[in-house]
GROMACS .gro file of C-alpha atoms in nm:
model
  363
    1UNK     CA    1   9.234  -5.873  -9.319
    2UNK     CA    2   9.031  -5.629  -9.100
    3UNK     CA    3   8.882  -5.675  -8.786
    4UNK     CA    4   8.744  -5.553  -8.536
    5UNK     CA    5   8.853  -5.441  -8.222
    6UNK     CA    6   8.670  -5.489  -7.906
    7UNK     CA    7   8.628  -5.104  -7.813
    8UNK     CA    8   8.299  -4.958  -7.901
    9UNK     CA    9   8.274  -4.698  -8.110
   10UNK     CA   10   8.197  -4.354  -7.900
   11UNK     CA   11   8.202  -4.002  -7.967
   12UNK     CA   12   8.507  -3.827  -7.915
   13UNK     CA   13   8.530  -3.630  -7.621
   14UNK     CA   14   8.797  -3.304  -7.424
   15UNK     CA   15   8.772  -3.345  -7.064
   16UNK     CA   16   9.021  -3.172  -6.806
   17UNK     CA   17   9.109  -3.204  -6.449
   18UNK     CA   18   9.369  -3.006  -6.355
   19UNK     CA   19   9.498  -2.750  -6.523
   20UNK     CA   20   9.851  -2.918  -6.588
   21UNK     CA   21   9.774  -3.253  -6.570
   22UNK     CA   22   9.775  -3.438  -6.855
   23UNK     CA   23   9.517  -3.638  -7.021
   24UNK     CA   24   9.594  -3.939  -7.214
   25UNK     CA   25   9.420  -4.055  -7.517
   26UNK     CA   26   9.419  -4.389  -7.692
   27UNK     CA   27   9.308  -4.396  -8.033
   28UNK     CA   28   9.259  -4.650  -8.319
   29UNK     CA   29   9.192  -4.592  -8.677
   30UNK     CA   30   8.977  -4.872  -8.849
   31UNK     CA   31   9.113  -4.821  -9.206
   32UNK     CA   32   9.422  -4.924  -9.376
   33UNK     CA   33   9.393  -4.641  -9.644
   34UNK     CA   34   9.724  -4.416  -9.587
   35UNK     CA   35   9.584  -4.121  -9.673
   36UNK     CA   36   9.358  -4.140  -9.429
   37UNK     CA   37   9.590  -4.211  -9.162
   38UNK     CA   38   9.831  -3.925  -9.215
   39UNK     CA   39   9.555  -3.691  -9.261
   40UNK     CA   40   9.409  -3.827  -8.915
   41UNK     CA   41   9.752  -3.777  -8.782
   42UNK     CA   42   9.747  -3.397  -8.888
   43UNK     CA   43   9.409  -3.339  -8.766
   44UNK     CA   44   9.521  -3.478  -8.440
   45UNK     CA   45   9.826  -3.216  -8.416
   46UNK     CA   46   9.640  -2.941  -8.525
   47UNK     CA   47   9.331  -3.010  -8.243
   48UNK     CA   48   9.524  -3.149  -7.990
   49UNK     CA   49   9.487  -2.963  -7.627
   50UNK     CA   50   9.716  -2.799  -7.394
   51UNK     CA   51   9.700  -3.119  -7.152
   52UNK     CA   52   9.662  -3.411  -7.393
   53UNK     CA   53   9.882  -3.683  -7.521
   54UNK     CA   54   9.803  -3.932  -7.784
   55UNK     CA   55   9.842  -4.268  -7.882
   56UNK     CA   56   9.751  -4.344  -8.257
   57UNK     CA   57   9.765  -4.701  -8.376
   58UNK     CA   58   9.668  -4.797  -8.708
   59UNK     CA   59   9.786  -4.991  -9.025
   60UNK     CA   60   9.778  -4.917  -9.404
   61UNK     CA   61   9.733  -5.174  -9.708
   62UNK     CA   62   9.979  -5.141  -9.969
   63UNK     CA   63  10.171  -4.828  -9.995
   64UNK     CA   64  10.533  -4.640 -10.069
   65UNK     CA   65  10.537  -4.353  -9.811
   66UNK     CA   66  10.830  -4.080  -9.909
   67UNK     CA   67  10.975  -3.843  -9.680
   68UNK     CA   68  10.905  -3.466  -9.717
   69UNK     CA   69  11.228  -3.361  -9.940
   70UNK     CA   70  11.204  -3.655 -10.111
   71UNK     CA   71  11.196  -3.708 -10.514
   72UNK     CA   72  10.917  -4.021 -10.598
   73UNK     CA   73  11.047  -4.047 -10.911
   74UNK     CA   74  11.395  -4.128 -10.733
   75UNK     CA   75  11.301  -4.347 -10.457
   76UNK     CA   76  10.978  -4.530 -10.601
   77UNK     CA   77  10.876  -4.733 -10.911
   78UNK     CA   78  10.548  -4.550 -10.972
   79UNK     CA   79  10.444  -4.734 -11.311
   80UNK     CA   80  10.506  -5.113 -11.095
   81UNK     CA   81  10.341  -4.923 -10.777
   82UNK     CA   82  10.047  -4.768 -11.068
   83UNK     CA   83   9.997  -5.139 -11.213
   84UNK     CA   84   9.967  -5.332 -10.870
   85UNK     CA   85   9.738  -5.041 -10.741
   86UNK     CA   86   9.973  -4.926 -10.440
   87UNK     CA   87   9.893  -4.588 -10.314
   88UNK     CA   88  10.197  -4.310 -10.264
   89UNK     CA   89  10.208  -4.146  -9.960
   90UNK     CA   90  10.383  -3.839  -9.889
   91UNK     CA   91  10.420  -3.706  -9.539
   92UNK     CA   92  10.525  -3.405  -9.378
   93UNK     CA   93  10.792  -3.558  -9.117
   94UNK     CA   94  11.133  -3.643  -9.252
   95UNK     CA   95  11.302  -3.991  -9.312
   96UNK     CA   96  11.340  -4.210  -9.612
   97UNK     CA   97  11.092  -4.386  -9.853
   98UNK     CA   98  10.919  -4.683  -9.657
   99UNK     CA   99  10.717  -4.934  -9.813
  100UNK     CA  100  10.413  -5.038  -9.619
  101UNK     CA  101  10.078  -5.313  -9.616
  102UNK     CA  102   9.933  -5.461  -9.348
  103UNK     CA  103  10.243  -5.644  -9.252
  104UNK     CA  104  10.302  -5.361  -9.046
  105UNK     CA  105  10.199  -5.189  -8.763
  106UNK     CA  106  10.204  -4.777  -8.724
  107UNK     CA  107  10.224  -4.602  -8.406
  108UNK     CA  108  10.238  -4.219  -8.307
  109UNK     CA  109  10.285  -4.067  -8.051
  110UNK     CA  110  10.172  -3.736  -8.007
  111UNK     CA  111  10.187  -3.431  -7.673
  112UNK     CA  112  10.130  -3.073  -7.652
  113UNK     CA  113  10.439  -2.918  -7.579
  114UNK     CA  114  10.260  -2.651  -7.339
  115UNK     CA  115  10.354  -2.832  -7.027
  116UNK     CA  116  10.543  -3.137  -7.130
  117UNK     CA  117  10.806  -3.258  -7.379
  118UNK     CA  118  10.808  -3.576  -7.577
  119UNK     CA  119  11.028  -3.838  -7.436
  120UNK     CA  120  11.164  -4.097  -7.755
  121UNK     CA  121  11.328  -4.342  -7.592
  122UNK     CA  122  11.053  -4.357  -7.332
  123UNK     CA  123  10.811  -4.409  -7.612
  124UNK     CA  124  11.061  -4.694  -7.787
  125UNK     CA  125  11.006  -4.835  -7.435
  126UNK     CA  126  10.671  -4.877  -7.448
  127UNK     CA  127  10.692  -5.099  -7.751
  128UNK     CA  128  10.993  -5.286  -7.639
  129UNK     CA  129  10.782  -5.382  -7.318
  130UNK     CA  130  10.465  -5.457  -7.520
  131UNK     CA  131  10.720  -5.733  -7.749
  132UNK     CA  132  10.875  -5.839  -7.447
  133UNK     CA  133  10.579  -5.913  -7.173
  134UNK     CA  134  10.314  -6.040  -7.447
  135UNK     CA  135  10.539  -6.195  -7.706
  136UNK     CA  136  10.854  -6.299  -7.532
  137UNK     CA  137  11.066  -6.071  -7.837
  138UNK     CA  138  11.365  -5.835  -7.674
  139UNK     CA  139  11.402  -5.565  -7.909
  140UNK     CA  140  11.644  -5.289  -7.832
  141UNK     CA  141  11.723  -4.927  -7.948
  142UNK     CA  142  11.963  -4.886  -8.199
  143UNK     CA  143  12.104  -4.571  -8.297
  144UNK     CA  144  11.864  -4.216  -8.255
  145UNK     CA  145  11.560  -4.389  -8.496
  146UNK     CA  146  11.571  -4.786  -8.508
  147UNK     CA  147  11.431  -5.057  -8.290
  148UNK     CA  148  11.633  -5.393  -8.373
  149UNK     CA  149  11.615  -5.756  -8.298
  150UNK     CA  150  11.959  -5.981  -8.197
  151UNK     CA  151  12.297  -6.054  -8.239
  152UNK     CA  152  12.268  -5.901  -8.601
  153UNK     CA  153  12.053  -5.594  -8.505
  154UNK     CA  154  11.780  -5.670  -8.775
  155UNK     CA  155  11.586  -5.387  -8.810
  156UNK     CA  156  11.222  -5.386  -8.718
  157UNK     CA  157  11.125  -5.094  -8.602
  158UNK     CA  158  11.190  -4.708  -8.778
  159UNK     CA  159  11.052  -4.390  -8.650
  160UNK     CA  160  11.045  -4.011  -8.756
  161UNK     CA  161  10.997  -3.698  -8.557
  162UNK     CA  162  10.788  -3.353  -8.619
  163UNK     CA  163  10.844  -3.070  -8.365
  164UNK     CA  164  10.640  -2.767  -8.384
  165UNK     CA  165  10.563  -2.505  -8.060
  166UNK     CA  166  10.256  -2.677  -7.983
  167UNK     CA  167  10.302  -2.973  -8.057
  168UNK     CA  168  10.569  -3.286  -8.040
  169UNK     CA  169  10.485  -3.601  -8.278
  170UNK     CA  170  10.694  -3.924  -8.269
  171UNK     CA  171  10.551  -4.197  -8.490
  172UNK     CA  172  10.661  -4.499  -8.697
  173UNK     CA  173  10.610  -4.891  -8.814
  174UNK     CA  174  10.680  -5.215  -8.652
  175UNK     CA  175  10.708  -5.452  -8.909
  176UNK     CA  176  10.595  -5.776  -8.815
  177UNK     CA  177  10.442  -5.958  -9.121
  178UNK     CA  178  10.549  -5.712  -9.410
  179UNK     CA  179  10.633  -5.871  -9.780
  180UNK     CA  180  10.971  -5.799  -9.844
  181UNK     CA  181  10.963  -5.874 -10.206
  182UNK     CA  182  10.735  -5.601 -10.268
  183UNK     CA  183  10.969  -5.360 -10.062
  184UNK     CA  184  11.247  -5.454 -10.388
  185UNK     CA  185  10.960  -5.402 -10.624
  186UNK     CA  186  10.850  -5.075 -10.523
  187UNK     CA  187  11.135  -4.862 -10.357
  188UNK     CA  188  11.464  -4.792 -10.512
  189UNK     CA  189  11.503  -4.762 -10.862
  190UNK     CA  190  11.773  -4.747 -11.092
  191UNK     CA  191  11.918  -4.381 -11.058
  192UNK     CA  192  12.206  -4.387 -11.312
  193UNK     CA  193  12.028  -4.133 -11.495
  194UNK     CA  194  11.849  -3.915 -11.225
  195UNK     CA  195  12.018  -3.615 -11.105
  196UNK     CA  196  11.873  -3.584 -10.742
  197UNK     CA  197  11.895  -3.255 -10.411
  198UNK     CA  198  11.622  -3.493 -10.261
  199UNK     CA  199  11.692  -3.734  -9.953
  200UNK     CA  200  11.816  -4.082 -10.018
  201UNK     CA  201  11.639  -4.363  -9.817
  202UNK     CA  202  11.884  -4.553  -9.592
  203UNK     CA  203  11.858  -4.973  -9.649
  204UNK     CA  204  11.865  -5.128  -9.375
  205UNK     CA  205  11.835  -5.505  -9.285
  206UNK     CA  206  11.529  -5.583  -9.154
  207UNK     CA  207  11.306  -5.847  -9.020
  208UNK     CA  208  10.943  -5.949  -8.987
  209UNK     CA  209  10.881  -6.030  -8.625
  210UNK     CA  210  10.651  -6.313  -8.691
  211UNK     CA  211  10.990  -6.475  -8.803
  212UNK     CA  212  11.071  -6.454  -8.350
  213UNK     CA  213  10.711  -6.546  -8.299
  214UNK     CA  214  10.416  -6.662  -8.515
  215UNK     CA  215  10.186  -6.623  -8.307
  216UNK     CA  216  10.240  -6.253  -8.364
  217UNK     CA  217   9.929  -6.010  -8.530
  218UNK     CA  218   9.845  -5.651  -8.578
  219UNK     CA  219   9.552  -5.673  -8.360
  220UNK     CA  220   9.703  -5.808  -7.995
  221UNK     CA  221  10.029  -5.619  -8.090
  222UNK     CA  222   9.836  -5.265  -8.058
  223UNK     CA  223   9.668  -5.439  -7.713
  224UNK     CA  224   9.997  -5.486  -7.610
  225UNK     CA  225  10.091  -5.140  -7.687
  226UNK     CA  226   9.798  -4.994  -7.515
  227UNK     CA  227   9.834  -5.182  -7.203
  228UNK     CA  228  10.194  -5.091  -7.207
  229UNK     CA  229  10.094  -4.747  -7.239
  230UNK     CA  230   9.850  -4.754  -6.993
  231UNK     CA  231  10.080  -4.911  -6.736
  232UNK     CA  232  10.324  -4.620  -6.813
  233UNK     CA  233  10.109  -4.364  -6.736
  234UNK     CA  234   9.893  -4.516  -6.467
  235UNK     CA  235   9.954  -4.227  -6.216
  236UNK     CA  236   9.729  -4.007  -6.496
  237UNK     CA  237   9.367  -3.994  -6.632
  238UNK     CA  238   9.362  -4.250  -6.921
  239UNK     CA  239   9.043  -4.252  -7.135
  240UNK     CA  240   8.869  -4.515  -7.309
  241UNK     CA  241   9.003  -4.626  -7.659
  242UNK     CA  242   8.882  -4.435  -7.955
  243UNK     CA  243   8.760  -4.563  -8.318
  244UNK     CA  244   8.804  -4.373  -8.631
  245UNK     CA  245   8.677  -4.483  -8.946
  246UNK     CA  246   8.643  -4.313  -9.301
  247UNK     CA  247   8.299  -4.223  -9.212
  248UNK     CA  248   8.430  -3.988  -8.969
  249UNK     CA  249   8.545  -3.740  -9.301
  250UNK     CA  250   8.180  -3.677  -9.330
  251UNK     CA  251   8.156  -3.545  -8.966
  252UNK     CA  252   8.472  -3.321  -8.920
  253UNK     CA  253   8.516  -3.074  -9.207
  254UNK     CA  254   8.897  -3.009  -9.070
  255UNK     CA  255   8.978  -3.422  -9.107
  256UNK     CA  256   8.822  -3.428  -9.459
  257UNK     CA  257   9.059  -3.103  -9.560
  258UNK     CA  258   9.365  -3.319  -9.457
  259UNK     CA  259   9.207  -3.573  -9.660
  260UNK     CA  260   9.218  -3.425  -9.949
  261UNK     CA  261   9.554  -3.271  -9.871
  262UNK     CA  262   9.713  -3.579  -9.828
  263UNK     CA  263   9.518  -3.745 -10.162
  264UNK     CA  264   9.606  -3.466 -10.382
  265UNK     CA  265   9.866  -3.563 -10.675
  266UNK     CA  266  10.033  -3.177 -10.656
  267UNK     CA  267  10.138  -3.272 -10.293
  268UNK     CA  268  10.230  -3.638 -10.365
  269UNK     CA  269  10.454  -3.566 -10.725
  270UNK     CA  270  10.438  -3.167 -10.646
  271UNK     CA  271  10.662  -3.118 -10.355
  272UNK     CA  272  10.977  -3.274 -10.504
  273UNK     CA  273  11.322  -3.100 -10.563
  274UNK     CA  274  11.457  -2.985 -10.914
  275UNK     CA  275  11.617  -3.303 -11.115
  276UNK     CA  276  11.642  -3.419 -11.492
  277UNK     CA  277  11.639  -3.761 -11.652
  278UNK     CA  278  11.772  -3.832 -11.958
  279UNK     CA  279  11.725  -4.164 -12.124
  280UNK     CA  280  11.815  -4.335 -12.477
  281UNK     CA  281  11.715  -4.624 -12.616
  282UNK     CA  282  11.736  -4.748 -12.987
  283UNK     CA  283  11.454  -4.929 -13.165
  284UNK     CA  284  11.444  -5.120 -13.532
  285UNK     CA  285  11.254  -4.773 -13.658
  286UNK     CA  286  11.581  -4.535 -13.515
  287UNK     CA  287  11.721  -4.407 -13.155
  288UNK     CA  288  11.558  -4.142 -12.947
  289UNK     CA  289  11.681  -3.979 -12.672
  290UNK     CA  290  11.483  -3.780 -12.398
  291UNK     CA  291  11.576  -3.559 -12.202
  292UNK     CA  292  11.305  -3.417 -11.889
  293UNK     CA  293  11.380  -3.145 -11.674
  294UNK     CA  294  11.133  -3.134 -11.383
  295UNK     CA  295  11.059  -2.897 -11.111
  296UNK     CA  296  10.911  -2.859 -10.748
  297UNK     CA  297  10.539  -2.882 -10.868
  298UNK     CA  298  10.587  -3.210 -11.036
  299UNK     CA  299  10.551  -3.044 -11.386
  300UNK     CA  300  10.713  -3.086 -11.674
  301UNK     CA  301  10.879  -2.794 -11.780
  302UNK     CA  302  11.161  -2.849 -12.027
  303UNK     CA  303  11.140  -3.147 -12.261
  304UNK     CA  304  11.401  -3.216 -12.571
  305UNK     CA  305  11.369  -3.517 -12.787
  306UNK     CA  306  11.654  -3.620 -13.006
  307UNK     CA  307  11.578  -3.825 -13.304
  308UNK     CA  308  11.724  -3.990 -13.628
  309UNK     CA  309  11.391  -4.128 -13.712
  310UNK     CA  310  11.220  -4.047 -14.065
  311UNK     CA  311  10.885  -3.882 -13.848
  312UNK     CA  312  10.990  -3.566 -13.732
  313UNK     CA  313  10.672  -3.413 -13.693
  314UNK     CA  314  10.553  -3.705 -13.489
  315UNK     CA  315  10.864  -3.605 -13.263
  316UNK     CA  316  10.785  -3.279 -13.216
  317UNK     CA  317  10.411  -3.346 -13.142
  318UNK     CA  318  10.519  -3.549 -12.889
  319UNK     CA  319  10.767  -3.311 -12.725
  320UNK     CA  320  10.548  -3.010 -12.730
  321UNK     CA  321  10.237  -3.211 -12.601
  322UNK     CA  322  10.454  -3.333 -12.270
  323UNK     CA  323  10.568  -2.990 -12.197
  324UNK     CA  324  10.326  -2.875 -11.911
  325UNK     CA  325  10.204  -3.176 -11.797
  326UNK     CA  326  10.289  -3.415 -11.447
  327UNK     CA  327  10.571  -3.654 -11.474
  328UNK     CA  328  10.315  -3.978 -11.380
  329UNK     CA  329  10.271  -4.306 -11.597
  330UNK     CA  330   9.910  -4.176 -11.604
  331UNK     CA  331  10.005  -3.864 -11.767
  332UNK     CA  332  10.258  -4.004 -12.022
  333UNK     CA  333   9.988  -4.225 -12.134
  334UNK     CA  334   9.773  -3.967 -12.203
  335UNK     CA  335   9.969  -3.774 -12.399
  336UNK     CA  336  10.119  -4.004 -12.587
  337UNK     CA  337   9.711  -4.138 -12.658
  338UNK     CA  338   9.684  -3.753 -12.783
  339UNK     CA  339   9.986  -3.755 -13.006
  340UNK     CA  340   9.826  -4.036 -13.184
  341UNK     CA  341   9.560  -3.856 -13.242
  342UNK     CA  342   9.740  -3.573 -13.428
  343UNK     CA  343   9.922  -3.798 -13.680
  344UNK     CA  344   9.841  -3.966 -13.988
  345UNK     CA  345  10.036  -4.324 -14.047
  346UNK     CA  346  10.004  -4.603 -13.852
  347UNK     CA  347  10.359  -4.675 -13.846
  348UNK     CA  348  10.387  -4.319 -13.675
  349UNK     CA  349  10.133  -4.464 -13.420
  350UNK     CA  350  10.311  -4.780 -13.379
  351UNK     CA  351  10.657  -4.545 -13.307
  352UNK     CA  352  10.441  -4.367 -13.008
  353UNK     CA  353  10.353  -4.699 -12.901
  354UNK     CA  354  10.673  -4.826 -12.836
  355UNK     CA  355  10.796  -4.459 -12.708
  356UNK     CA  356  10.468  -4.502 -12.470
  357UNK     CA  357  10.595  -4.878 -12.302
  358UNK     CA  358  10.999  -4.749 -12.274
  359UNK     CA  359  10.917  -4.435 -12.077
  360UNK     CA  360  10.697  -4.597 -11.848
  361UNK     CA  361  10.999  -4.840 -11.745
  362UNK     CA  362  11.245  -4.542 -11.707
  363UNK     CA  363  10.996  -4.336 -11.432
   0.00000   0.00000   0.00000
């Protein structure tokens, strides 16, 4: 559920004092749409003074966020995530396939690197003393990413890093109320067939922390993190929290480009490594195999379909018309709706039906 947070909305603002002091900037986003986020995230880096750090909070609804190198098609169910109407998310930092709803909590945080460099396990502190002083839940870091909780060290907490020379970004989830059945539905699927360079997402046990304490909610958590944060860096100028909301795209033509960056299908499917699947299946009409040979734009370059049905014109339709096109359940649908088009019996269109429901289960 949204809500509201008690900071008005005001117009965003670069003051200085001195010339190497830093300022400090608290900011919240007010929607849960991922694309949004991440493109707000960018649009901080790229604008982001010589003196400023940042603190973004914000949360996303349901979403599968892959890392840079990685392969959807390898690390995500897209025709479940497609069906249930979960967005995918790539983004530019590194890290493994993370799935994502407003169970969870996001942080980054973000420095120029003109006069100061990011300090990690000084920003892990900041959320292990916001758990700790409003919630009564020790955490501790784990390892160079991970924030975990007890004797078991149950994950709740994973981060990634982006370095560039002029900026540092640090920024990750807390998972406090996140539904772990949709994290099986949605990430990981079967890869006997899929011949992969990309980067394999690391399982990890995790834990929700409203399972330490119910009282537990997105909205004091990110209090708890500013005050944290505030107490931190008391010593410096800290301004007022921030809103951003989607009607902000219409105001700053540099947020709406990372918008649309971050929307766009050729850099969601289209920044994946080379890989081919090949699947077979055999029906009461005759077996088919498939073989798909994909490459970075998400395109379908090379496509052979192996037969002993009677229709082989239907077959060959079928292969030529998904040469060239993306490898998405969206796309497969439509071809295989223009294949039936171009032939004449309806048991041939019955065969592209079933063809249609098998290959959206194998992507």
């Amino acid at each position: 559920m949204l809500f509201r947070f008690r900071f008005p909305l005001i117009k965003f603002c670069r003051t200085y004092s001195t010339k190497h002091e830093p300022i400090h900037r608290i900011i919240y986003s007010s929607s849960t749409n991922i694309w949004f986020n991440l493109a707000t995230e960018e649009w901080l880096s790229k604008t982001i003074k010589p003196n400023e750090h940042i603190l973004f909070l914000w949360q996303n609804d349901k979403c599968a966020i892959i890392g840079r190198n990685q392969n959807p098609w390898k690390e995500c169910f897209l025709e479940r995530m497609n069906d249930d109407g979960v967005l995918l998310a790539r983004r530019r930092s590194g890290g493994g396939a993370v799935y994502q709803d407003l169970g969870n909590t996001c942080f980054t945080f973000l420095i120029s690197q003109a006069h100061h460099r990011l300090d990690k396990n000084l920003n892990s502190e900041i959320l292990l003393d916001a758990l700790q002083s409003s919630f009564n839940i020790e955490g501790h870091i784990h390892g160079r990413n991970d924030l975990v909780y007890g004797p078991d060290k149950r994950k709740f907490s994973g981060s990634a890093y982006q370095n560039t020379n002029k900026f540092a970004l640090h920024h990750g989830t807390l998972i406090t109320d996140v539904d772990t059945n949709a994290m099986k539905k949605y990430l990981n699927p079967n890869k006997e067939k899929l011949i992969s360079k990309g980067v394999d997402s690391v399982q990890a046990r995790v834990i929700n922390l409203c399972e330490v304490n119910r009282s537990l909610n997105h909205k004091d958590l990110c209090l708890a993190i500013e005050e944290s944060y505030r107490q931190t860096y008391s010593k410096y100028k800290i301004q007022s929290a921030e809103i951003l909301s989607r009607e902000t795209l219409d105001l700053i033509p540099d947020l709406n480009a990372s918008y649309e960056l971050f929307s766009d299908s050729q850099w969601r499917f289209g920044q994946t490594f080379s890989f081919t699947h090949e699947y077979e299946k055999r029906f009461p009409w005759g077996t088919i195999s498939i073989g798909i040979i994909s490459q970075r734009d998400g395109l379908i370059h090379t496509c052979e379909i192996y037969s002993d049905a009677l229709y082989v014109n239907m077959i060959n339709r079928l292969k030529d018309n998904l040469v060239g096109k993306m490898y998405t359940g969206e796309s497969i649908r439509n071809v295989c709706q223009q294949t039936q088009k171009q032939v004449e019996t309806d048991q041939e269109k019955a065969m592209i039906d079933d063809i249609q429901s098998w290959i959206l289960t194998q992507i």
